[in-house]
Amino acid sequence: MSDFNDKVIADFNASAGKPGGYFKDAPVLLLHSIGAKSGLERTTPLMFLREEDGPWFVFASYAGGPKDPAWFHNVVAHPDLDISVGDGTTIKRVPVRARVLEGAERDATYARQASLFPQFADYAEKTTREIIPVIELTPR
């Protein structure tokens, strides 16, 4: 895990789910996935999209990098996982099931995230990948 992610995770935990710094005022969750090869739990901080009480959506943007992030491969290999979400007072760990969105459903969800956080439009423009995967996380 990178030093950056370590700091964000520590800040997330210290602030009950409302980290500052780069993620100040951004919706952030912790994704607790199981390593596709190692079988070990991996924790990754991610921005998310959530409308009202619907599912959470996360984006395998890798900041527009040329390949999908490792956590995405873990989620595909082990779609039953947990997330941690916080409201600034408490953090709750939620068991979820992951589903990779496709087609128009994926496109509309990514466009919504990009309209709220323009860096996601930049990531899509920058990457050489065909698309940036969008993952729906539904409570199980």
mmCIF file with all atom_site columns, C-alpha atoms in Angstrom:
data_model
loop_
_atom_site.group_PDB
_atom_site.id
_atom_site.type_symbol
_atom_site.label_atom_id
_atom_site.label_alt_id
_atom_site.label_comp_id
_atom_site.label_asym_id
_atom_site.label_entity_id
_atom_site.label_seq_id
_atom_site.pdbx_PDB_ins_code
_atom_site.Cartn_x
_atom_site.Cartn_y
_atom_site.Cartn_z
_atom_site.occupancy
_atom_site.B_iso_or_equiv
_atom_site.pdbx_formal_charge
_atom_site.auth_seq_id
_atom_site.auth_comp_id
_atom_site.auth_asym_id
_atom_site.auth_atom_id
_atom_site.pdbx_PDB_model_num
ATOM 1   C CA . MET A 1 1   ? 0.000   0.000   0.000   1.00 0.00 ? 1   MET A CA 1
ATOM 2   C CA . SER A 1 2   ? 1.287   3.479   -0.769  1.00 0.00 ? 2   SER A CA 1
ATOM 3   C CA . ASP A 1 3   ? 2.197   6.047   1.848   1.00 0.00 ? 3   ASP A CA 1
ATOM 4   C CA . PHE A 1 4   ? -0.523  8.261   0.343   1.00 0.00 ? 4   PHE A CA 1
ATOM 5   C CA . ASN A 1 5   ? -3.211  5.604   0.892   1.00 0.00 ? 5   ASN A CA 1
ATOM 6   C CA . ASP A 1 6   ? -1.892  4.880   4.395   1.00 0.00 ? 6   ASP A CA 1
ATOM 7   C CA . LYS A 1 7   ? -2.281  8.558   5.306   1.00 0.00 ? 7   LYS A CA 1
ATOM 8   C CA . VAL A 1 8   ? -5.784  8.780   3.827   1.00 0.00 ? 8   VAL A CA 1
ATOM 9   C CA . ILE A 1 9   ? -6.869  5.645   5.704   1.00 0.00 ? 9   ILE A CA 1
ATOM 10  C CA . ALA A 1 10  ? -5.456  7.001   8.968   1.00 0.00 ? 10  ALA A CA 1
ATOM 11  C CA . ASP A 1 11  ? -7.192  10.346  8.376   1.00 0.00 ? 11  ASP A CA 1
ATOM 12  C CA . PHE A 1 12  ? -10.457 8.559   7.462   1.00 0.00 ? 12  PHE A CA 1
ATOM 13  C CA . ASN A 1 13  ? -10.334 6.605   10.724  1.00 0.00 ? 13  ASN A CA 1
ATOM 14  C CA . ALA A 1 14  ? -9.348  9.645   12.830  1.00 0.00 ? 14  ALA A CA 1
ATOM 15  C CA . SER A 1 15  ? -12.103 11.809  11.327  1.00 0.00 ? 15  SER A CA 1
ATOM 16  C CA . ALA A 1 16  ? -14.842 9.137   11.392  1.00 0.00 ? 16  ALA A CA 1
ATOM 17  C CA . GLY A 1 17  ? -14.999 8.987   7.620   1.00 0.00 ? 17  GLY A CA 1
ATOM 18  C CA . LYS A 1 18  ? -14.441 12.617  6.649   1.00 0.00 ? 18  LYS A CA 1
ATOM 19  C CA . PRO A 1 19  ? -10.773 12.908  5.638   1.00 0.00 ? 19  PRO A CA 1
ATOM 20  C CA . GLY A 1 20  ? -9.145  16.216  4.804   1.00 0.00 ? 20  GLY A CA 1
ATOM 21  C CA . GLY A 1 21  ? -6.256  17.033  2.534   1.00 0.00 ? 21  GLY A CA 1
ATOM 22  C CA . TYR A 1 22  ? -6.735  15.914  -1.062  1.00 0.00 ? 22  TYR A CA 1
ATOM 23  C CA . PHE A 1 23  ? -10.131 14.391  -0.152  1.00 0.00 ? 23  PHE A CA 1
ATOM 24  C CA . LYS A 1 24  ? -11.519 17.343  1.831   1.00 0.00 ? 24  LYS A CA 1
ATOM 25  C CA . ASP A 1 25  ? -15.252 17.704  1.062   1.00 0.00 ? 25  ASP A CA 1
ATOM 26  C CA . ALA A 1 26  ? -15.193 14.577  -1.156  1.00 0.00 ? 26  ALA A CA 1
ATOM 27  C CA . PRO A 1 27  ? -17.229 11.441  -0.403  1.00 0.00 ? 27  PRO A CA 1
ATOM 28  C CA . VAL A 1 28  ? -14.732 8.728   0.556   1.00 0.00 ? 28  VAL A CA 1
ATOM 29  C CA . LEU A 1 29  ? -15.146 5.124   1.623   1.00 0.00 ? 29  LEU A CA 1
ATOM 30  C CA . LEU A 1 30  ? -12.707 2.383   2.470   1.00 0.00 ? 30  LEU A CA 1
ATOM 31  C CA . LEU A 1 31  ? -12.954 -0.678  0.239   1.00 0.00 ? 31  LEU A CA 1
ATOM 32  C CA . HIS A 1 32  ? -11.949 -3.890  2.033   1.00 0.00 ? 32  HIS A CA 1
ATOM 33  C CA . SER A 1 33  ? -11.273 -6.342  -0.786  1.00 0.00 ? 33  SER A CA 1
ATOM 34  C CA . ILE A 1 34  ? -9.677  -9.784  -0.754  1.00 0.00 ? 34  ILE A CA 1
ATOM 35  C CA . GLY A 1 35  ? -6.517  -10.106 -2.820  1.00 0.00 ? 35  GLY A CA 1
ATOM 36  C CA . ALA A 1 36  ? -7.128  -12.101 -6.008  1.00 0.00 ? 36  ALA A CA 1
ATOM 37  C CA . LYS A 1 37  ? -3.767  -13.859 -5.651  1.00 0.00 ? 37  LYS A CA 1
ATOM 38  C CA . SER A 1 38  ? -2.830  -13.449 -1.980  1.00 0.00 ? 38  SER A CA 1
ATOM 39  C CA . GLY A 1 39  ? -6.228  -14.014 -0.358  1.00 0.00 ? 39  GLY A CA 1
ATOM 40  C CA . LEU A 1 40  ? -5.334  -11.246 2.105   1.00 0.00 ? 40  LEU A CA 1
ATOM 41  C CA . GLU A 1 41  ? -7.569  -8.291  2.932   1.00 0.00 ? 41  GLU A CA 1
ATOM 42  C CA . ARG A 1 42  ? -6.555  -5.082  1.188   1.00 0.00 ? 42  ARG A CA 1
ATOM 43  C CA . THR A 1 43  ? -7.938  -1.663  2.159   1.00 0.00 ? 43  THR A CA 1
ATOM 44  C CA . THR A 1 44  ? -8.205  1.096   -0.418  1.00 0.00 ? 44  THR A CA 1
ATOM 45  C CA . PRO A 1 45  ? -9.659  4.600   0.033   1.00 0.00 ? 45  PRO A CA 1
ATOM 46  C CA . LEU A 1 46  ? -11.913 5.570   -2.868  1.00 0.00 ? 46  LEU A CA 1
ATOM 47  C CA . MET A 1 47  ? -14.189 8.419   -3.794  1.00 0.00 ? 47  MET A CA 1
ATOM 48  C CA . PHE A 1 48  ? -17.746 7.279   -4.344  1.00 0.00 ? 48  PHE A CA 1
ATOM 49  C CA . LEU A 1 49  ? -21.083 8.352   -5.738  1.00 0.00 ? 49  LEU A CA 1
ATOM 50  C CA . ARG A 1 50  ? -24.299 7.652   -3.866  1.00 0.00 ? 50  ARG A CA 1
ATOM 51  C CA . GLU A 1 51  ? -27.754 9.065   -4.499  1.00 0.00 ? 51  GLU A CA 1
ATOM 52  C CA . GLU A 1 52  ? -29.969 9.121   -1.388  1.00 0.00 ? 52  GLU A CA 1
ATOM 53  C CA . ASP A 1 53  ? -30.045 5.615   0.119   1.00 0.00 ? 53  ASP A CA 1
ATOM 54  C CA . GLY A 1 54  ? -29.097 3.776   -3.062  1.00 0.00 ? 54  GLY A CA 1
ATOM 55  C CA . PRO A 1 55  ? -26.009 1.691   -3.742  1.00 0.00 ? 55  PRO A CA 1
ATOM 56  C CA . TRP A 1 56  ? -22.499 3.103   -3.663  1.00 0.00 ? 56  TRP A CA 1
ATOM 57  C CA . PHE A 1 57  ? -20.596 3.461   -6.928  1.00 0.00 ? 57  PHE A CA 1
ATOM 58  C CA . VAL A 1 58  ? -16.809 3.446   -7.138  1.00 0.00 ? 58  VAL A CA 1
ATOM 59  C CA . PHE A 1 59  ? -14.609 4.098   -10.144 1.00 0.00 ? 59  PHE A CA 1
ATOM 60  C CA . ALA A 1 60  ? -11.487 2.179   -11.181 1.00 0.00 ? 60  ALA A CA 1
ATOM 61  C CA . SER A 1 61  ? -9.940  5.356   -12.574 1.00 0.00 ? 61  SER A CA 1
ATOM 62  C CA . TYR A 1 62  ? -6.368  4.860   -11.326 1.00 0.00 ? 62  TYR A CA 1
ATOM 63  C CA . ALA A 1 63  ? -6.106  8.626   -11.931 1.00 0.00 ? 63  ALA A CA 1
ATOM 64  C CA . GLY A 1 64  ? -6.313  7.939   -15.669 1.00 0.00 ? 64  GLY A CA 1
ATOM 65  C CA . GLY A 1 65  ? -3.487  5.394   -15.632 1.00 0.00 ? 65  GLY A CA 1
ATOM 66  C CA . PRO A 1 66  ? -3.052  2.932   -18.514 1.00 0.00 ? 66  PRO A CA 1
ATOM 67  C CA . LYS A 1 67  ? -4.341  -0.137  -16.637 1.00 0.00 ? 67  LYS A CA 1
ATOM 68  C CA . ASP A 1 68  ? -7.014  -1.015  -14.104 1.00 0.00 ? 68  ASP A CA 1
ATOM 69  C CA . PRO A 1 69  ? -5.972  -0.712  -10.455 1.00 0.00 ? 69  PRO A CA 1
ATOM 70  C CA . ALA A 1 70  ? -5.181  -3.874  -8.471  1.00 0.00 ? 70  ALA A CA 1
ATOM 71  C CA . TRP A 1 71  ? -8.221  -3.401  -6.247  1.00 0.00 ? 71  TRP A CA 1
ATOM 72  C CA . PHE A 1 72  ? -10.477 -3.742  -9.317  1.00 0.00 ? 72  PHE A CA 1
ATOM 73  C CA . HIS A 1 73  ? -9.075  -7.208  -10.080 1.00 0.00 ? 73  HIS A CA 1
ATOM 74  C CA . ASN A 1 74  ? -9.631  -8.162  -6.435  1.00 0.00 ? 74  ASN A CA 1
ATOM 75  C CA . VAL A 1 75  ? -13.271 -7.061  -6.591  1.00 0.00 ? 75  VAL A CA 1
ATOM 76  C CA . VAL A 1 76  ? -13.890 -9.027  -9.788  1.00 0.00 ? 76  VAL A CA 1
ATOM 77  C CA . ALA A 1 77  ? -12.290 -12.142 -8.235  1.00 0.00 ? 77  ALA A CA 1
ATOM 78  C CA . HIS A 1 78  ? -14.117 -11.757 -4.892  1.00 0.00 ? 78  HIS A CA 1
ATOM 79  C CA . PRO A 1 79  ? -17.287 -9.654  -5.339  1.00 0.00 ? 79  PRO A CA 1
ATOM 80  C CA . ASP A 1 80  ? -18.513 -10.189 -1.759  1.00 0.00 ? 80  ASP A CA 1
ATOM 81  C CA . LEU A 1 81  ? -16.590 -7.669  0.291   1.00 0.00 ? 81  LEU A CA 1
ATOM 82  C CA . ASP A 1 82  ? -16.968 -4.921  2.885   1.00 0.00 ? 82  ASP A CA 1
ATOM 83  C CA . ILE A 1 83  ? -16.788 -1.153  2.815   1.00 0.00 ? 83  ILE A CA 1
ATOM 84  C CA . SER A 1 84  ? -16.346 1.310   5.648   1.00 0.00 ? 84  SER A CA 1
ATOM 85  C CA . VAL A 1 85  ? -18.388 4.514   5.489   1.00 0.00 ? 85  VAL A CA 1
ATOM 86  C CA . GLY A 1 86  ? -18.457 7.362   7.952   1.00 0.00 ? 86  GLY A CA 1
ATOM 87  C CA . ASP A 1 87  ? -20.496 10.455  8.655   1.00 0.00 ? 87  ASP A CA 1
ATOM 88  C CA . GLY A 1 88  ? -17.972 12.428  10.691  1.00 0.00 ? 88  GLY A CA 1
ATOM 89  C CA . THR A 1 89  ? -19.263 10.895  13.933  1.00 0.00 ? 89  THR A CA 1
ATOM 90  C CA . THR A 1 90  ? -19.082 7.142   13.444  1.00 0.00 ? 90  THR A CA 1
ATOM 91  C CA . ILE A 1 91  ? -17.729 4.636   10.941  1.00 0.00 ? 91  ILE A CA 1
ATOM 92  C CA . LYS A 1 92  ? -19.822 1.662   9.903   1.00 0.00 ? 92  LYS A CA 1
ATOM 93  C CA . ARG A 1 93  ? -18.510 -1.445  8.153   1.00 0.00 ? 93  ARG A CA 1
ATOM 94  C CA . VAL A 1 94  ? -21.041 -2.650  5.564   1.00 0.00 ? 94  VAL A CA 1
ATOM 95  C CA . PRO A 1 95  ? -20.993 -6.028  3.779   1.00 0.00 ? 95  PRO A CA 1
ATOM 96  C CA . VAL A 1 96  ? -21.630 -5.443  0.060   1.00 0.00 ? 96  VAL A CA 1
ATOM 97  C CA . ARG A 1 97  ? -21.739 -7.279  -3.253  1.00 0.00 ? 97  ARG A CA 1
ATOM 98  C CA . ALA A 1 98  ? -19.916 -5.738  -6.205  1.00 0.00 ? 98  ALA A CA 1
ATOM 99  C CA . ARG A 1 99  ? -21.217 -5.628  -9.765  1.00 0.00 ? 99  ARG A CA 1
ATOM 100 C CA . VAL A 1 100 ? -19.355 -4.113  -12.711 1.00 0.00 ? 100 VAL A CA 1
ATOM 101 C CA . LEU A 1 101 ? -21.675 -1.846  -14.700 1.00 0.00 ? 101 LEU A CA 1
ATOM 102 C CA . GLU A 1 102 ? -21.786 -2.017  -18.483 1.00 0.00 ? 102 GLU A CA 1
ATOM 103 C CA . GLY A 1 103 ? -23.112 -0.037  -21.415 1.00 0.00 ? 103 GLY A CA 1
ATOM 104 C CA . ALA A 1 104 ? -25.486 2.877   -20.903 1.00 0.00 ? 104 ALA A CA 1
ATOM 105 C CA . GLU A 1 105 ? -25.785 2.201   -17.165 1.00 0.00 ? 105 GLU A CA 1
ATOM 106 C CA . ARG A 1 106 ? -22.008 2.514   -16.777 1.00 0.00 ? 106 ARG A CA 1
ATOM 107 C CA . ASP A 1 107 ? -21.809 5.562   -19.031 1.00 0.00 ? 107 ASP A CA 1
ATOM 108 C CA . ALA A 1 108 ? -24.553 7.469   -17.192 1.00 0.00 ? 108 ALA A CA 1
ATOM 109 C CA . THR A 1 109 ? -23.055 6.735   -13.771 1.00 0.00 ? 109 THR A CA 1
ATOM 110 C CA . TYR A 1 110 ? -19.561 7.776   -14.843 1.00 0.00 ? 110 TYR A CA 1
ATOM 111 C CA . ALA A 1 111 ? -20.920 10.952  -16.446 1.00 0.00 ? 111 ALA A CA 1
ATOM 112 C CA . ARG A 1 112 ? -22.717 11.831  -13.198 1.00 0.00 ? 112 ARG A CA 1
ATOM 113 C CA . GLN A 1 113 ? -19.481 11.418  -11.206 1.00 0.00 ? 113 GLN A CA 1
ATOM 114 C CA . ALA A 1 114 ? -17.546 13.477  -13.763 1.00 0.00 ? 114 ALA A CA 1
ATOM 115 C CA . SER A 1 115 ? -20.144 16.257  -13.552 1.00 0.00 ? 115 SER A CA 1
ATOM 116 C CA . LEU A 1 116 ? -19.694 16.413  -9.763  1.00 0.00 ? 116 LEU A CA 1
ATOM 117 C CA . PHE A 1 117 ? -15.915 15.916  -9.729  1.00 0.00 ? 117 PHE A CA 1
ATOM 118 C CA . PRO A 1 118 ? -14.334 17.124  -13.006 1.00 0.00 ? 118 PRO A CA 1
ATOM 119 C CA . GLN A 1 119 ? -11.084 15.256  -12.370 1.00 0.00 ? 119 GLN A CA 1
ATOM 120 C CA . PHE A 1 120 ? -12.970 12.097  -13.416 1.00 0.00 ? 120 PHE A CA 1
ATOM 121 C CA . ALA A 1 121 ? -13.568 13.616  -16.855 1.00 0.00 ? 121 ALA A CA 1
ATOM 122 C CA . ASP A 1 122 ? -9.827  14.338  -16.981 1.00 0.00 ? 122 ASP A CA 1
ATOM 123 C CA . TYR A 1 123 ? -9.045  10.717  -16.043 1.00 0.00 ? 123 TYR A CA 1
ATOM 124 C CA . ALA A 1 124 ? -11.269 9.410   -18.850 1.00 0.00 ? 124 ALA A CA 1
ATOM 125 C CA . GLU A 1 125 ? -9.574  11.737  -21.331 1.00 0.00 ? 125 GLU A CA 1
ATOM 126 C CA . LYS A 1 126 ? -6.078  10.835  -20.129 1.00 0.00 ? 126 LYS A CA 1
ATOM 127 C CA . THR A 1 127 ? -6.321  7.036   -20.027 1.00 0.00 ? 127 THR A CA 1
ATOM 128 C CA . THR A 1 128 ? -5.476  4.772   -22.933 1.00 0.00 ? 128 THR A CA 1
ATOM 129 C CA . ARG A 1 129 ? -7.964  2.191   -21.629 1.00 0.00 ? 129 ARG A CA 1
ATOM 130 C CA . GLU A 1 130 ? -11.189 1.803   -23.583 1.00 0.00 ? 130 GLU A CA 1
ATOM 131 C CA . ILE A 1 131 ? -13.255 2.666   -20.502 1.00 0.00 ? 131 ILE A CA 1
ATOM 132 C CA . ILE A 1 132 ? -12.818 3.247   -16.798 1.00 0.00 ? 132 ILE A CA 1
ATOM 133 C CA . PRO A 1 133 ? -14.791 0.545   -14.958 1.00 0.00 ? 133 PRO A CA 1
ATOM 134 C CA . VAL A 1 134 ? -17.656 1.545   -12.676 1.00 0.00 ? 134 VAL A CA 1
ATOM 135 C CA . ILE A 1 135 ? -18.579 -0.779  -9.810  1.00 0.00 ? 135 ILE A CA 1
ATOM 136 C CA . GLU A 1 136 ? -21.897 -0.812  -7.995  1.00 0.00 ? 136 GLU A CA 1
ATOM 137 C CA . LEU A 1 137 ? -21.734 -1.847  -4.325  1.00 0.00 ? 137 LEU A CA 1
ATOM 138 C CA . THR A 1 138 ? -25.048 -3.088  -2.927  1.00 0.00 ? 138 THR A CA 1
ATOM 139 C CA . PRO A 1 139 ? -25.583 -4.098  0.712   1.00 0.00 ? 139 PRO A CA 1
ATOM 140 C CA . ARG A 1 140 ? -25.880 -7.854  1.193   1.00 0.00 ? 140 ARG A CA 1
#
